[in-house]
XYZ file of C-alpha atoms in Angstrom:
456
model
C 148.827 210.199 266.300
C 146.392 208.562 268.737
C 146.186 205.436 266.550
C 149.972 205.210 266.543
C 150.033 205.480 270.342
C 147.410 202.716 270.724
C 149.374 200.431 268.390
C 152.566 201.161 270.308
C 150.900 200.462 273.695
C 149.384 197.222 272.405
C 152.739 196.124 271.001
C 154.414 196.879 274.329
C 151.823 194.759 276.150
C 152.368 191.849 273.768
C 156.139 192.042 274.168
C 155.757 192.264 277.972
C 153.442 189.218 278.042
C 155.802 187.260 275.790
C 158.714 188.143 278.047
C 156.872 186.932 281.149
C 155.810 183.741 279.393
C 159.377 183.001 278.294
C 160.731 183.566 281.802
C 158.051 181.372 283.362
C 158.761 178.655 280.822
C 162.503 178.781 281.477
C 162.040 178.629 285.269
C 159.518 175.791 284.984
C 161.728 173.719 282.719
C 164.716 174.293 285.014
C 162.690 172.765 287.840
C 161.337 169.841 285.863
C 164.769 169.011 284.414
C 166.336 168.822 287.882
C 167.295 165.473 289.370
C 164.839 165.967 292.261
C 161.942 166.207 289.794
C 162.756 163.071 287.826
C 159.453 161.402 288.819
C 157.447 164.555 289.598
C 154.231 165.863 288.106
C 153.588 169.605 287.799
C 150.445 171.545 286.946
C 150.949 175.310 286.497
C 148.559 177.914 285.131
C 148.678 181.713 285.117
C 146.142 184.185 283.749
C 145.682 187.921 283.954
C 142.752 189.322 285.935
C 140.473 189.164 282.865
C 141.098 185.427 282.516
C 143.454 185.633 279.541
C 145.985 182.809 279.725
C 149.562 183.971 280.381
C 151.245 180.604 280.917
C 150.154 176.972 280.874
C 152.303 173.989 281.817
C 150.040 170.932 282.018
C 147.452 173.258 283.525
C 144.624 170.754 282.988
C 146.486 167.903 284.712
C 144.753 166.782 287.917
C 147.073 166.459 290.912
C 146.731 166.038 294.655
C 146.216 169.583 295.920
C 146.641 169.528 299.718
C 145.149 172.668 301.282
C 144.637 174.734 298.136
C 141.497 172.563 297.934
C 140.055 175.013 300.489
C 139.710 177.751 297.860
C 136.889 175.718 296.285
C 135.131 175.049 299.600
C 135.363 178.633 300.863
C 134.018 180.225 297.684
C 131.115 177.784 297.340
C 130.131 178.352 300.975
C 130.154 182.150 300.671
C 128.101 181.934 297.483
C 125.471 179.425 298.604
C 125.198 179.909 302.377
C 125.955 183.630 302.406
C 128.625 185.469 304.346
C 126.167 186.197 307.196
C 125.225 182.551 307.734
C 125.519 181.459 311.373
C 125.411 178.211 313.341
C 123.222 177.894 316.429
C 123.560 176.006 319.699
C 120.519 175.835 321.958
C 119.642 174.550 325.392
C 116.138 173.512 326.421
C 114.459 171.258 328.955
C 111.787 168.587 329.221
C 109.381 168.227 332.116
C 108.477 171.051 334.465
C 110.115 173.475 336.861
C 108.611 173.459 340.347
C 110.054 175.351 343.325
C 113.415 175.634 341.588
C 113.522 171.931 340.719
C 113.673 170.912 337.054
C 111.769 167.653 337.057
C 113.086 166.560 333.682
C 116.181 166.582 331.498
C 118.405 169.446 330.411
C 119.281 169.354 326.684
C 122.043 170.948 324.638
C 121.890 170.683 320.850
C 123.628 172.366 317.929
C 123.657 172.770 314.158
C 127.325 171.772 314.190
C 128.842 175.128 315.206
C 132.613 174.721 314.622
C 133.385 177.794 316.742
C 131.703 176.622 319.955
C 134.407 176.835 322.619
C 136.991 178.136 320.121
C 139.803 180.324 321.432
C 139.979 182.270 318.151
C 136.928 184.428 318.917
C 136.523 186.232 322.222
C 132.771 185.559 322.443
C 133.204 181.837 321.720
C 135.749 180.879 324.380
C 134.788 177.861 326.511
C 134.219 179.795 329.721
C 132.052 182.349 327.914
C 129.642 179.712 326.624
C 129.468 177.836 329.915
C 128.892 181.101 331.783
C 126.055 182.090 329.415
C 124.432 178.688 329.878
C 124.630 178.815 333.679
C 123.246 182.360 333.745
C 120.350 181.292 331.523
C 119.578 178.319 333.779
C 119.546 180.591 336.807
C 117.232 183.077 335.056
C 114.693 180.282 334.777
C 114.943 179.819 338.525
C 116.455 176.354 338.258
C 118.415 175.360 341.371
C 118.192 171.607 340.974
C 118.022 169.240 337.981
C 116.403 165.904 338.769
C 116.948 164.392 335.339
C 119.962 163.921 333.083
C 122.055 166.189 330.879
C 121.430 165.153 327.258
C 123.940 166.272 324.639
C 122.197 165.922 321.295
C 124.865 165.327 318.641
C 122.478 164.107 315.941
C 122.456 167.094 313.545
C 124.906 165.436 311.146
C 125.256 161.748 310.340
C 127.442 159.458 312.433
C 130.529 159.529 310.195
C 132.820 162.143 311.734
C 135.898 161.595 309.502
C 136.019 161.717 305.671
C 136.669 158.257 304.274
C 139.849 159.187 302.420
C 141.881 160.424 305.386
C 145.043 158.481 306.316
C 145.041 156.829 309.743
C 148.268 158.678 310.637
C 146.365 161.978 310.531
C 143.202 161.177 312.467
C 144.412 161.602 316.034
C 146.306 164.832 315.455
C 144.732 168.276 315.821
C 144.705 168.875 312.062
C 142.717 165.648 311.618
C 139.862 166.519 313.986
C 136.483 165.108 312.987
C 133.101 166.828 312.615
C 130.287 166.127 315.064
C 126.737 167.389 315.521
C 128.157 169.177 318.550
C 131.738 170.390 318.284
C 133.671 171.741 321.267
C 137.030 173.568 321.558
C 137.575 172.887 317.832
C 137.707 169.216 318.880
C 141.332 169.727 319.891
C 143.348 169.153 323.066
C 146.970 169.923 323.946
C 149.453 167.925 326.019
C 152.613 169.350 327.562
C 155.201 166.557 327.364
C 158.731 166.485 328.717
C 160.699 163.855 326.863
C 158.212 161.015 326.971
C 156.437 162.013 330.200
C 153.015 163.672 330.186
C 153.140 166.816 332.356
C 149.699 168.384 331.818
C 146.659 168.620 329.530
C 145.001 171.818 328.319
C 141.823 170.460 329.959
C 140.892 167.133 331.576
C 140.150 164.748 328.710
C 137.116 162.651 329.572
C 137.247 158.872 329.473
C 140.526 158.424 327.571
C 143.228 155.908 328.513
C 146.677 156.279 326.978
C 149.232 153.961 325.443
C 152.565 155.794 325.376
C 155.253 154.576 322.960
C 157.160 157.878 322.830
C 160.946 157.887 322.608
C 163.326 160.740 323.353
C 165.421 161.837 320.401
C 165.993 164.504 317.798
C 165.474 168.249 317.951
C 161.876 168.509 316.759
C 158.423 167.053 317.320
C 158.206 163.791 315.386
C 155.308 162.357 317.373
C 151.936 161.101 316.207
C 148.712 160.750 318.180
C 146.172 158.094 317.212
C 142.593 158.499 318.414
C 139.391 157.159 316.875
C 135.837 158.533 317.220
C 134.048 157.255 320.353
C 137.176 155.325 321.423
C 138.425 155.439 325.016
C 141.985 154.426 324.031
C 144.561 156.804 322.560
C 148.081 155.995 321.361
C 151.046 158.317 321.028
C 154.340 157.278 319.443
C 157.337 158.682 317.608
C 160.074 160.875 319.103
C 160.254 164.156 321.005
C 163.282 166.210 322.087
C 164.370 166.094 325.739
C 162.560 169.304 326.692
C 158.960 170.302 327.348
C 156.959 170.609 324.128
C 153.243 170.942 323.394
C 151.619 168.275 321.235
C 148.034 168.671 319.992
C 145.515 165.937 319.293
C 141.903 165.489 318.199
C 139.268 164.819 320.839
C 137.704 161.356 320.372
C 134.273 162.402 321.732
C 133.690 166.193 321.763
C 129.954 166.014 322.702
C 130.777 163.977 325.795
C 133.611 166.393 326.625
C 131.220 169.341 326.497
C 128.736 167.474 328.672
C 131.176 166.717 331.485
C 132.403 170.314 331.458
C 128.824 171.592 331.763
C 128.317 169.161 334.646
C 131.321 170.695 336.434
C 130.017 174.199 335.777
C 126.650 173.278 337.292
C 128.427 172.014 340.371
C 130.571 175.151 340.666
C 127.459 177.333 340.314
C 125.717 175.524 343.173
C 123.080 173.931 340.942
C 122.257 170.472 342.271
C 122.760 167.854 339.562
C 123.279 164.162 340.264
C 122.104 162.736 336.955
C 124.090 161.305 334.072
C 125.757 162.970 331.113
C 124.377 161.228 328.027
C 124.989 161.803 324.317
C 122.377 160.714 321.808
C 125.007 158.849 319.808
C 125.924 156.842 322.923
C 122.288 155.887 323.400
C 122.254 154.584 319.820
C 125.514 152.678 320.395
C 123.782 150.994 323.344
C 120.859 150.034 321.112
C 118.526 152.643 322.601
C 116.496 155.322 320.922
C 117.910 158.845 320.750
C 115.977 161.311 322.871
C 114.011 163.975 321.037
C 115.005 167.519 321.884
C 112.100 169.676 323.102
C 111.381 172.487 320.664
C 109.739 174.531 323.407
C 111.176 175.451 326.814
C 114.287 176.984 325.238
C 116.692 178.325 327.842
C 119.484 179.625 325.617
C 120.201 180.228 321.937
C 123.872 180.806 321.200
C 124.895 182.042 317.735
C 128.274 181.570 316.068
C 130.278 184.304 314.355
C 129.168 184.885 310.770
C 130.455 182.609 308.027
C 132.848 185.221 306.629
C 134.683 185.204 309.992
C 134.900 181.401 309.835
C 136.106 181.484 306.219
C 138.850 183.919 307.258
C 140.374 181.333 309.618
C 139.704 178.462 307.208
C 141.977 180.151 304.680
C 144.375 182.074 306.911
C 145.284 179.178 309.247
C 144.127 176.345 306.981
C 141.846 174.723 309.573
C 140.807 171.365 308.120
C 138.069 170.986 310.729
C 136.363 174.161 309.488
C 136.494 172.940 305.900
C 134.883 169.611 306.743
C 132.185 171.226 308.887
C 131.315 173.439 305.931
C 131.156 170.401 303.640
C 128.663 168.687 305.943
C 126.708 171.923 306.262
C 126.482 172.241 302.470
C 125.214 168.663 302.289
C 122.619 169.304 304.974
C 121.458 172.718 303.770
C 121.501 172.138 300.004
C 120.791 168.424 299.622
C 119.077 167.519 302.879
C 121.772 164.902 303.486
C 124.338 165.740 306.199
C 127.072 163.411 304.980
C 130.543 164.053 303.596
C 129.620 162.362 300.321
C 126.591 164.598 299.863
C 128.560 167.775 300.606
C 131.419 166.786 298.312
C 128.980 165.957 295.494
C 127.345 169.361 295.927
C 130.747 171.056 295.823
C 131.665 169.369 292.553
C 128.279 170.173 290.984
C 128.642 173.789 292.095
C 131.936 174.261 290.281
C 130.793 172.283 287.276
C 127.893 174.759 287.003
C 130.415 177.614 286.978
C 132.096 176.235 283.872
C 134.931 174.157 285.307
C 135.491 170.893 283.453
C 134.330 168.130 285.799
C 137.319 166.000 284.789
C 139.656 168.599 286.303
C 138.124 168.387 289.797
C 137.825 165.229 291.858
C 137.033 166.150 295.436
C 137.246 163.727 298.353
C 136.784 166.243 301.194
C 136.523 169.962 301.873
C 139.977 170.636 303.285
C 142.510 168.853 301.081
C 143.791 166.491 303.770
C 142.766 163.449 301.750
C 145.376 162.388 299.172
C 142.394 161.331 297.032
C 141.639 164.985 296.183
C 142.658 165.894 292.644
C 142.352 169.228 290.876
C 144.203 170.951 288.079
C 145.955 174.308 288.305
C 143.640 175.655 285.595
C 140.567 174.643 287.624
C 141.954 176.462 290.656
C 142.583 179.598 288.596
C 139.065 179.419 287.182
C 137.660 179.234 290.719
C 139.767 182.211 291.811
C 138.663 184.231 288.774
C 135.007 183.422 289.458
C 135.353 184.516 293.088
C 136.965 187.795 292.035
C 133.754 188.866 290.283
C 131.422 188.153 293.208
C 130.048 190.599 295.820
C 131.500 188.480 298.633
C 135.026 188.544 297.180
C 136.411 190.922 299.817
C 135.562 188.414 302.574
C 137.207 185.668 300.528
C 140.334 187.607 299.588
C 140.889 188.787 303.150
C 141.542 185.233 304.300
C 144.406 184.572 301.876
C 147.746 184.792 303.701
C 150.534 187.052 302.442
C 153.562 184.806 301.963
C 157.194 185.721 302.389
C 157.485 186.482 298.683
C 154.791 189.145 299.098
C 152.104 187.249 297.229
C 148.537 186.875 298.506
C 148.068 183.150 298.204
C 146.837 179.951 299.815
C 149.419 177.231 300.214
C 149.105 173.493 300.535
C 151.572 171.034 302.047
C 151.282 167.292 302.420
C 153.572 164.315 301.990
C 154.882 164.491 298.392
C 152.619 167.480 297.622
C 153.189 171.246 297.524
C 150.853 173.838 296.050
C 150.205 177.587 295.867
C 147.164 179.399 294.489
C 146.235 183.057 294.674
C 146.435 186.596 293.408
C 149.379 188.890 292.752
C 150.026 192.405 291.493
C 153.514 192.784 290.029
C 155.725 195.818 290.584
C 154.631 197.011 287.112
C 151.001 196.895 288.270
C 150.082 193.805 286.260
C 147.515 191.620 288.065
C 147.865 187.842 287.903
C 145.840 184.870 289.090
C 147.830 181.668 289.421
C 148.006 178.100 290.670
C 150.994 175.779 290.815
C 150.904 172.190 292.123
C 153.714 169.661 292.304
C 153.478 166.012 293.344
C 156.210 163.485 294.152
C 159.084 165.983 294.225
C 162.135 164.697 296.116
C 162.237 167.531 298.621
C 159.744 170.036 299.995
C 159.313 171.789 296.645
C 158.419 175.008 298.439
C 161.452 177.109 297.568
C 161.528 175.752 294.011
C 157.914 176.728 293.354
C 158.464 180.158 294.879
C 161.391 180.754 292.530
C 159.023 180.215 289.623
C 156.358 182.480 291.107
C 158.940 185.203 291.744
C 159.026 185.699 287.980
C 155.549 187.243 288.314
C 156.932 189.891 290.655
């Protein structure tokens, strides 16, 4: 009797799996036979939670992923850096303190903390950090600084933007670069009415604007162009005839932090008449970067733990966080703080976990570069690997719940749409899936969700 029951249950499972496979195949072919998909490429792979393949439509085909690339970066970071990893920002001084006078320079340096000045964490907000720094300076009895304020931004290399990013993206908030010192997520906001600037979220240091905005349409169709270290920014495109907020990437975050600290010193009654200098600026001028004193530490500020950063990387798809992690992986694991080093480490990491190296071709850590290629099967393999790890809860927590009820990371870019994640159907069946489409004549979002709804 028991043997009969086992055979019956196994047969039911096989029939159920076949039914799902047939429905997925029908929905997929409906999409690919549509006129909008005439020149499209699709990679689609579904497995159950044990890794058994449920459906495969060109699952090994490498396509541009957009932000589902972040599932690779997040998992590798949690595995190799640890969920309790933190970034540190310190302040120290050279010279001596005599009768309240610091006869030397004040230094601020960092290990690239991406949360310094971020509004997403209460303890990291700009005023909180500046207040902690001023209080620490006062505790040392410093009432006057005779030297300069040195912002040491030398922790990473000088390349702040991955090489594969389109120029159209660089000046916008989602295209913010990575510096040795990051500040306010390297983002600023402008309130604009029509084509007229009304206000900035904070005074942007040393930037002159070229404004080619036109009034028209009902939505924000503007683009900001800024380049690292540049003092010229361009904005063009169209905006509706009402006040809207447009966000850009700060062209020199270390300098921005420095001038804000200078203002805080002034407000606190600490006499400072020196210059705000970044080490990268000294190098631009052909001078030697100043060495940060390892003693005379005034303040050590620690970031939230990595799992809290990963949460926002996945939940709000913050490209800046992904690229900071890539540079951190390069620095920590290879001793080379470059994008190329971090990306190479990321690929080697996943190759070592059994993913075919020909199915992953990373160009950055966030997916913003159209030069990223990965297959749906590779993404599923990464998700399955993560599911077995002790840090999985921190990883899974960051995945958004989409309108179709699925826990998944999405990716959107010109001519690219992707979804990857986990789902439990109403029958209790657990699936891991990835679906990527390129060059679809339309957004592709609703079409891909129709296919995924079969899993529900």
